[in-house]
JSON list of C-alpha atoms in Angstrom, two decimals:
[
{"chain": "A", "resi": 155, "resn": "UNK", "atom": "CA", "xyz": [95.74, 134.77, 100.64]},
{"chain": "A", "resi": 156, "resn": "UNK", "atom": "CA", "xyz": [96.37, 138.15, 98.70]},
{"chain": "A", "resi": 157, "resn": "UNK", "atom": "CA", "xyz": [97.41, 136.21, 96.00]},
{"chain": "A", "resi": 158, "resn": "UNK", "atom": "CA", "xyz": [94.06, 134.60, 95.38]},
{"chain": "A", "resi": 159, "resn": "UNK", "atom": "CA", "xyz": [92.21, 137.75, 95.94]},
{"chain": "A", "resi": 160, "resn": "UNK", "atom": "CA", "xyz": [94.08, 139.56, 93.31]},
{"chain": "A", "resi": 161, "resn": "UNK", "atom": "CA", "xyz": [93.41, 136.14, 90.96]},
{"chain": "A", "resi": 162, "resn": "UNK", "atom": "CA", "xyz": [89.87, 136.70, 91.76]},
{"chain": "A", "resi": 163, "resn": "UNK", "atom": "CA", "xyz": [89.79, 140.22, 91.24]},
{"chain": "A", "resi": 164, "resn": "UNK", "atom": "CA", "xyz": [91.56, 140.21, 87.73]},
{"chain": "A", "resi": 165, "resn": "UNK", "atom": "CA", "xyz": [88.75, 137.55, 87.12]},
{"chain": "A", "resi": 166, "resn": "UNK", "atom": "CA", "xyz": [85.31, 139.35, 87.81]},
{"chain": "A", "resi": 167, "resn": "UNK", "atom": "CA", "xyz": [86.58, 142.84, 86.26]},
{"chain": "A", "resi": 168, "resn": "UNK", "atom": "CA", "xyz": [87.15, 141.64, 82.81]},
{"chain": "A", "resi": 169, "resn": "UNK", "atom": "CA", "xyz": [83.76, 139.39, 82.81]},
{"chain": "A", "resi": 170, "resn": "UNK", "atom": "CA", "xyz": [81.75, 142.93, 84.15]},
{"chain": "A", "resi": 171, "resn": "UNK", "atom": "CA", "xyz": [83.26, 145.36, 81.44]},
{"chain": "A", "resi": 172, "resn": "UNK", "atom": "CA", "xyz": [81.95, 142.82, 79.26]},
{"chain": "A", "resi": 173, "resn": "UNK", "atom": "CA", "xyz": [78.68, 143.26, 79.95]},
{"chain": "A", "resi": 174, "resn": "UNK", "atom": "CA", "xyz": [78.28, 146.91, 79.78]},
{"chain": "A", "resi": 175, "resn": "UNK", "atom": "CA", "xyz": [76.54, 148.51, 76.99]},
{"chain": "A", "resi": 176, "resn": "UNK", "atom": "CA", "xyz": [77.44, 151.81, 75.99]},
{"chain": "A", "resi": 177, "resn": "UNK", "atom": "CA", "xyz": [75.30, 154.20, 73.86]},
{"chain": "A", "resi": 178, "resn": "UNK", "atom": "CA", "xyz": [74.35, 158.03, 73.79]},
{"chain": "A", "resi": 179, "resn": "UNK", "atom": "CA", "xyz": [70.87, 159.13, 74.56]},
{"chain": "A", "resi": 180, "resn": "UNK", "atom": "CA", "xyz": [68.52, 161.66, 72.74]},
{"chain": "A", "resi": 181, "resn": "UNK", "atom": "CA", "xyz": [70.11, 164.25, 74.59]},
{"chain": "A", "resi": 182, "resn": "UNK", "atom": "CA", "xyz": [73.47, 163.03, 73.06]},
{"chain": "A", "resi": 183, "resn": "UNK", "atom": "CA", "xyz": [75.42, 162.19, 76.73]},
{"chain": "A", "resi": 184, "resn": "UNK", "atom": "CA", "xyz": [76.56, 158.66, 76.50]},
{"chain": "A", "resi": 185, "resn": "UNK", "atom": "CA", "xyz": [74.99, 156.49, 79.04]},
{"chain": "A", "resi": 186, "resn": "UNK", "atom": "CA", "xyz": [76.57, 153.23, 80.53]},
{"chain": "A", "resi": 187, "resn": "UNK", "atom": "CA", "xyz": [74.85, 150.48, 81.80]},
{"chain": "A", "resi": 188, "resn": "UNK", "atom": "CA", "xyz": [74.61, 146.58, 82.64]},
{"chain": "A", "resi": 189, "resn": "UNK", "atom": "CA", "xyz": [71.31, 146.57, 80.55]},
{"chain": "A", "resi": 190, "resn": "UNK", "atom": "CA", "xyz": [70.43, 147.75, 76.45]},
{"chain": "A", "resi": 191, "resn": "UNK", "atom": "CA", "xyz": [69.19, 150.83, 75.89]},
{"chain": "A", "resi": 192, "resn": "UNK", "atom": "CA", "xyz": [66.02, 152.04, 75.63]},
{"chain": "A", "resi": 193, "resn": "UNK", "atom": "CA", "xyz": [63.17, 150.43, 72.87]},
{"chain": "A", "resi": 194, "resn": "UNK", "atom": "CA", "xyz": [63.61, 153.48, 70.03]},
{"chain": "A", "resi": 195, "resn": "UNK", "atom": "CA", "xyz": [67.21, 154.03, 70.52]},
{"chain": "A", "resi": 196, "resn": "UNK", "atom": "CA", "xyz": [68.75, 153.68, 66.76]},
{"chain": "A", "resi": 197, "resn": "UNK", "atom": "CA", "xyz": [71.46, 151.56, 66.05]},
{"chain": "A", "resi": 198, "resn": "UNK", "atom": "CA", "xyz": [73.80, 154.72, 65.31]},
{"chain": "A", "resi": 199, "resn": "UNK", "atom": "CA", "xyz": [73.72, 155.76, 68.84]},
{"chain": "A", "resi": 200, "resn": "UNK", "atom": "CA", "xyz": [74.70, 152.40, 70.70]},
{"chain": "A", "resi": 201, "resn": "UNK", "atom": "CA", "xyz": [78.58, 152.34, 70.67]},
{"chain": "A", "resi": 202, "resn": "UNK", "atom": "CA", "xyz": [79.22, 149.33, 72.53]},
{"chain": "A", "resi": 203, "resn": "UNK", "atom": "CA", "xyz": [77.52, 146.15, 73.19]},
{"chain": "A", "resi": 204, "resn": "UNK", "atom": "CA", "xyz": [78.54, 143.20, 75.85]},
{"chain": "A", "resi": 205, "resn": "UNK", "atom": "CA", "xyz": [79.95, 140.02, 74.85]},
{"chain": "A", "resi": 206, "resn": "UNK", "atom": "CA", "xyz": [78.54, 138.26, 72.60]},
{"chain": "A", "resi": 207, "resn": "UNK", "atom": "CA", "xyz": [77.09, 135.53, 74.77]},
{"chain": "A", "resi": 208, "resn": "UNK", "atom": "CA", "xyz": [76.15, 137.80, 77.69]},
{"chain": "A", "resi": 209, "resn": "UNK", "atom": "CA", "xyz": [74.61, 139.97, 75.27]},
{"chain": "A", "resi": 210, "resn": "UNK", "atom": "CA", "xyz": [72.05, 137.06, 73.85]},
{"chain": "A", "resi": 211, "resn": "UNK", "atom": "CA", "xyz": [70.67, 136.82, 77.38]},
{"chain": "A", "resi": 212, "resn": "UNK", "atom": "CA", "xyz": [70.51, 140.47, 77.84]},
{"chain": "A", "resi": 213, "resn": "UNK", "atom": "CA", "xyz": [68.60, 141.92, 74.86]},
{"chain": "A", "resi": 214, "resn": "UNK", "atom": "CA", "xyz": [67.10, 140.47, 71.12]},
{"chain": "A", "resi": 215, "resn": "UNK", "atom": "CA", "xyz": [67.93, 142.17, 68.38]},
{"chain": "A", "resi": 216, "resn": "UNK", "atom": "CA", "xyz": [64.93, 144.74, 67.40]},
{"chain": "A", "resi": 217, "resn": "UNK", "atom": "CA", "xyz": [63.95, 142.06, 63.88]},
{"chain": "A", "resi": 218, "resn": "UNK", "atom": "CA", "xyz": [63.56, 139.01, 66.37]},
{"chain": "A", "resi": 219, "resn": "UNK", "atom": "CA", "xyz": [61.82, 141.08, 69.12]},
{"chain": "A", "resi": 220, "resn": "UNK", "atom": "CA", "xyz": [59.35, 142.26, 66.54]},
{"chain": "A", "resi": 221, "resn": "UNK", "atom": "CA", "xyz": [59.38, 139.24, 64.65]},
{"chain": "A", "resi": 222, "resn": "UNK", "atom": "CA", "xyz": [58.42, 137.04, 68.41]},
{"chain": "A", "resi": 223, "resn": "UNK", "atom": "CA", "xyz": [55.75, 139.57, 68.97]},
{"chain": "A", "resi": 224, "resn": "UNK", "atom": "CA", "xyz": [53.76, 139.38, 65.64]},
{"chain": "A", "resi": 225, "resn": "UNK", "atom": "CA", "xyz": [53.84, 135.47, 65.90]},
{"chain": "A", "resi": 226, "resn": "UNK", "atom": "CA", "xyz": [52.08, 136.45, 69.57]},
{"chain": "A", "resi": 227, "resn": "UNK", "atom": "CA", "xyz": [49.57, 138.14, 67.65]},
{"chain": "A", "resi": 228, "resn": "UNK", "atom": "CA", "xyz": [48.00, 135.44, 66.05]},
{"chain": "A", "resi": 229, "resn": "UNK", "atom": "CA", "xyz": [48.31, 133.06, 69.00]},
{"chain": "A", "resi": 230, "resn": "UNK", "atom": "CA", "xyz": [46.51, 135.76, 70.98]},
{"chain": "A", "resi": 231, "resn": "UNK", "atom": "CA", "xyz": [43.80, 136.39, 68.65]},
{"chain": "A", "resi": 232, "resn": "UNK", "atom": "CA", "xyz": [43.11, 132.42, 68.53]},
{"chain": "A", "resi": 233, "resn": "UNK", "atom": "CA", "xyz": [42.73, 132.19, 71.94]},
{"chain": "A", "resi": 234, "resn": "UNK", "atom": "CA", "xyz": [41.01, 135.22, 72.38]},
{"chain": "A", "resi": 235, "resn": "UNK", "atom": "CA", "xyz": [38.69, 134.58, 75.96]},
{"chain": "A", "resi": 236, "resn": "UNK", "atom": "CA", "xyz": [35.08, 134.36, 74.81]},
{"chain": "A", "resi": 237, "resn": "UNK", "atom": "CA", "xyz": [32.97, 137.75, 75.69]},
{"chain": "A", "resi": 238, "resn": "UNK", "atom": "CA", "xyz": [29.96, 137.74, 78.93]},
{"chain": "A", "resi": 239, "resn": "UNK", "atom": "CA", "xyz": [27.65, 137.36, 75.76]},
{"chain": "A", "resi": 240, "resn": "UNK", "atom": "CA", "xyz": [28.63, 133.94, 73.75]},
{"chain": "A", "resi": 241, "resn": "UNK", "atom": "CA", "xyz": [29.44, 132.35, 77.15]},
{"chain": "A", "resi": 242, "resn": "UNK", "atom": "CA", "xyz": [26.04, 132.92, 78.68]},
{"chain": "A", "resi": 243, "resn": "UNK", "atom": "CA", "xyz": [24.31, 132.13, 75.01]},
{"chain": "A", "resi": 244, "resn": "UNK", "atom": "CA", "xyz": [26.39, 129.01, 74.93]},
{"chain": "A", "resi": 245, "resn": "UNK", "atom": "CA", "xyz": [25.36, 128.05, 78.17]},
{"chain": "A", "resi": 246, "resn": "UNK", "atom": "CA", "xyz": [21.63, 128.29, 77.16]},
{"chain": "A", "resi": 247, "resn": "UNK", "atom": "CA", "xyz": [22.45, 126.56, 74.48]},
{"chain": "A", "resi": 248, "resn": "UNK", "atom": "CA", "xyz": [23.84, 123.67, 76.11]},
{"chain": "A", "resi": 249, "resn": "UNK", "atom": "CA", "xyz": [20.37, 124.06, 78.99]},
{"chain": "A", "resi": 250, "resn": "UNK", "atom": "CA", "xyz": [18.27, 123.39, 75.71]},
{"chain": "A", "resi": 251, "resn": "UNK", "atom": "CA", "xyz": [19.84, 120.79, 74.03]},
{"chain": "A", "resi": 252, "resn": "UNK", "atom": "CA", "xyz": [20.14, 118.73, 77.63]},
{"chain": "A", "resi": 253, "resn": "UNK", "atom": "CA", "xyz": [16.13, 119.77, 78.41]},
{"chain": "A", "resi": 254, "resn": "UNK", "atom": "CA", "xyz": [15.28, 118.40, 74.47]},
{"chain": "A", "resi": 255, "resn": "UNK", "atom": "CA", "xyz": [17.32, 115.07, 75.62]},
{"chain": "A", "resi": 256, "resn": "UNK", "atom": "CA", "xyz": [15.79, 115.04, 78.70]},
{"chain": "A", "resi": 257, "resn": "UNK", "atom": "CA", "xyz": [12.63, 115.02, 77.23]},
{"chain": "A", "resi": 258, "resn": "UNK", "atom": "CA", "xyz": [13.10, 113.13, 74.13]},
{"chain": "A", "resi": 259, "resn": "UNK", "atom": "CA", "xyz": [14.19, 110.07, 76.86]},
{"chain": "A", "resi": 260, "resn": "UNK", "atom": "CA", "xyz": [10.70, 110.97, 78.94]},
{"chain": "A", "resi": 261, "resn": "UNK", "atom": "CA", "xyz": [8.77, 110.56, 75.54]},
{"chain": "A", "resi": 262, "resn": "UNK", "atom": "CA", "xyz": [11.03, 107.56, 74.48]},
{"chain": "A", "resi": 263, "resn": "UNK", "atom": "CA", "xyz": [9.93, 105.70, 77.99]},
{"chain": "A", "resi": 264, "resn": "UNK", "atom": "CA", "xyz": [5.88, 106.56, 77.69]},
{"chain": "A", "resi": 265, "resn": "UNK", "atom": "CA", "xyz": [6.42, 104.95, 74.19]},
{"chain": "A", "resi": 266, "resn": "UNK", "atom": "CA", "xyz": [8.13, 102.13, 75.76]},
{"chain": "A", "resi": 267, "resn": "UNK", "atom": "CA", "xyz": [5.39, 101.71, 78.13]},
{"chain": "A", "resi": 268, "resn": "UNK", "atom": "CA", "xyz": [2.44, 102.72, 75.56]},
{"chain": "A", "resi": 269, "resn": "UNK", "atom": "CA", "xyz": [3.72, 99.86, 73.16]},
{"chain": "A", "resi": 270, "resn": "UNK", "atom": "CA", "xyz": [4.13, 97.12, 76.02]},
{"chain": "A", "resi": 271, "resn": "UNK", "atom": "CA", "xyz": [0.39, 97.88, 77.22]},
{"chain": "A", "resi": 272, "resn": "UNK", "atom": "CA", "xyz": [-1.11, 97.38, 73.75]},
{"chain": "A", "resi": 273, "resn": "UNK", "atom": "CA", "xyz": [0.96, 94.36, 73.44]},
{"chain": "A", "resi": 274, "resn": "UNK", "atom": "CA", "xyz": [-0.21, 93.12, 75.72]},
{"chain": "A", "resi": 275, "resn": "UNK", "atom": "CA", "xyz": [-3.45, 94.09, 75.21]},
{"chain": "A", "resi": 276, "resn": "UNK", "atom": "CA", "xyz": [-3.69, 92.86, 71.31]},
{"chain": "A", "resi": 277, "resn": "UNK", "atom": "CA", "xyz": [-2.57, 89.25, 73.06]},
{"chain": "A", "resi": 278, "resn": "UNK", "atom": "CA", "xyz": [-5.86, 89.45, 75.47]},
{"chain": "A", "resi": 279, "resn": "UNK", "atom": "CA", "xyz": [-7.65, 90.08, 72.25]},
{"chain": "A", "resi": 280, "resn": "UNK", "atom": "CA", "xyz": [-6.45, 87.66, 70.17]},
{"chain": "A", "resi": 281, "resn": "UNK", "atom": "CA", "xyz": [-6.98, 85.09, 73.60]},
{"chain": "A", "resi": 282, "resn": "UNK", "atom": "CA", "xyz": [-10.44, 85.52, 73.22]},
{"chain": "A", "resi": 283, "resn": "UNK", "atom": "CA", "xyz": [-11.04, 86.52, 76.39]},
{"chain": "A", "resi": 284, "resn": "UNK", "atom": "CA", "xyz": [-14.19, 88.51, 77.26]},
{"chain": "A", "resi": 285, "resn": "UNK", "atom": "CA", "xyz": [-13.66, 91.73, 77.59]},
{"chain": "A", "resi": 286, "resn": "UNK", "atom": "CA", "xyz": [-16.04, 94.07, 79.48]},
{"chain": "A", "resi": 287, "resn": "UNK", "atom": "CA", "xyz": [-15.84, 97.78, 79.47]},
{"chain": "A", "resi": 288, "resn": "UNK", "atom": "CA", "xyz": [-17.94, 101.06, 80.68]},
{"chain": "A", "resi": 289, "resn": "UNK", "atom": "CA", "xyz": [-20.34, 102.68, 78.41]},
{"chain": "A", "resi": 290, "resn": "UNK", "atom": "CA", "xyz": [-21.46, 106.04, 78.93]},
{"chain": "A", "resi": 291, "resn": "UNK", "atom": "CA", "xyz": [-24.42, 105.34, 80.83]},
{"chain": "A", "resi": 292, "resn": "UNK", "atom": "CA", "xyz": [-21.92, 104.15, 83.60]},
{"chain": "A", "resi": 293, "resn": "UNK", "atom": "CA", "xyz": [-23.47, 100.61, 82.34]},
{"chain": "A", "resi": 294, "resn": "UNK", "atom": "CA", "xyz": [-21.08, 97.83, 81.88]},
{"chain": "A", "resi": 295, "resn": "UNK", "atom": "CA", "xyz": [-21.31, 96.05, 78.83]},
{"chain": "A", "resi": 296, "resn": "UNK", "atom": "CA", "xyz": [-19.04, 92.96, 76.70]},
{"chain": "A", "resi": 297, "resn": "UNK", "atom": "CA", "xyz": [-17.41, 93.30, 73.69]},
{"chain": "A", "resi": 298, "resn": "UNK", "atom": "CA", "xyz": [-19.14, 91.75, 70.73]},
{"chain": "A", "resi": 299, "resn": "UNK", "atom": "CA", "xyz": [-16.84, 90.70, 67.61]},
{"chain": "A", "resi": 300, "resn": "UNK", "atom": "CA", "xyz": [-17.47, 94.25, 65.95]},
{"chain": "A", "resi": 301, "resn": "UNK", "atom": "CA", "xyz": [-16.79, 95.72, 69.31]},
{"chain": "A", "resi": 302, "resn": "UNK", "atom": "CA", "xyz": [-13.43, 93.60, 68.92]},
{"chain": "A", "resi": 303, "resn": "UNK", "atom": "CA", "xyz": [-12.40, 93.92, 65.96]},
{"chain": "A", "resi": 304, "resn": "UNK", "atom": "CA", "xyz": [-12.64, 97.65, 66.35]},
{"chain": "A", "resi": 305, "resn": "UNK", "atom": "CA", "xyz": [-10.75, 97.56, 69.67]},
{"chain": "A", "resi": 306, "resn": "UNK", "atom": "CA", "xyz": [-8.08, 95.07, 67.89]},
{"chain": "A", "resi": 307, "resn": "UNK", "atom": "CA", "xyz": [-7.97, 97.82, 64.40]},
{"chain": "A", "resi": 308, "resn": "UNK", "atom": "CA", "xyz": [-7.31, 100.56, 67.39]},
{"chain": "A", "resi": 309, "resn": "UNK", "atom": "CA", "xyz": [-4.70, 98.49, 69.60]},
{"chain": "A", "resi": 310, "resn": "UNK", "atom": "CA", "xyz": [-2.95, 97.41, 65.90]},
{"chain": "A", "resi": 311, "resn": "UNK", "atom": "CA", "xyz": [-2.31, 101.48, 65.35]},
{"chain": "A", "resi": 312, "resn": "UNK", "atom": "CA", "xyz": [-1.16, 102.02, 69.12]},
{"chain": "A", "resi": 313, "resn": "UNK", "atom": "CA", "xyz": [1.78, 99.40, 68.39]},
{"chain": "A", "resi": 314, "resn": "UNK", "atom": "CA", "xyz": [2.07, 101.07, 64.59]},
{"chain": "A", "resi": 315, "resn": "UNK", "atom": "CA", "xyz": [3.12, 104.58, 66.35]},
{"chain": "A", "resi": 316, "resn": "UNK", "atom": "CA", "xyz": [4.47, 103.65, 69.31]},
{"chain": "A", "resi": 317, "resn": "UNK", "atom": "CA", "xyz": [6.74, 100.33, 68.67]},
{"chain": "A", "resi": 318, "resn": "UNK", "atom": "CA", "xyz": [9.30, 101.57, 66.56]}
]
């Protein structure tokens, strides 16, 4: 049993010195630890670094730390979050452009309708049908063929604007 605890023990205490760094502060005492030193500390000061693949998990050198950080930069700036401002004027934008739609369809569908009527209409007319209407008077009175051929001129532009 002591035999395997000293195995272990000889184990562990080479793999933890290993992972010490060892570098003297701006004070100039030399500091130990399990992690780098501190961001600013020049290269002069730091006497000893872990292993070499310990020390890739620990700490970047300074060039790739600053060289991950300005290709942030950019990323961040692209994906900047819109302000209060251009969200809310977006958002009216988007309320206006689905109102015109809305009523562009409205207007669309009276058209619809308008055309069908005077279709249907411009058939009666062309029927020959007799066709009685209300004058001013409140008097009710027929058509006569220049009475018709006006109404027919007028139903002819109805389906002109709104047949398309």
């Amino acid at each position: 049993m002591s035999l395997i605890l000293a195995s272990v023990t000889l184990v562990a205490t080479p793999a933890k010195a290993g992972t010490e760094w060892k570098w003297k502060d701006a004070s100039g005492a030399t500091q130990y630890s399990d992690r780098p030193p501190p961001a600013g500390t020049p290269e002069a000061n730091i006497l000893q670094r872990p292993n070499a693949s310990r020390a890739v998990q620990l700490a970047k050198p300074a060039s790739e730390v600053d060289a991950a950080a300005s290709a942030a930069k950019p990323a961040a700036a692209a994906k900047a979050p819109e302000s209060e401002l251009d969200v809310k004027r977006r958002k009216a934008e988007e309320e206006k452009e689905a109102q015109r739609k809305v009523e562009e369809e409205k207007a669309a569908k009276g058209r619809a309708e308008n055309c069908t009527q005077a279709r249907n209409y411009q058939r009666t007319l062309n029927d020959g049908i007799r066709i009685a209407r209300t004058n001013s008077k409140g008097e009710r009175e027929i058509l006569d063929d220049k009475g018709r051929a006006d109404e027919q001129r007028r139903t002819q532009e109805a389906i002109a604007s709104n047949c398309k």
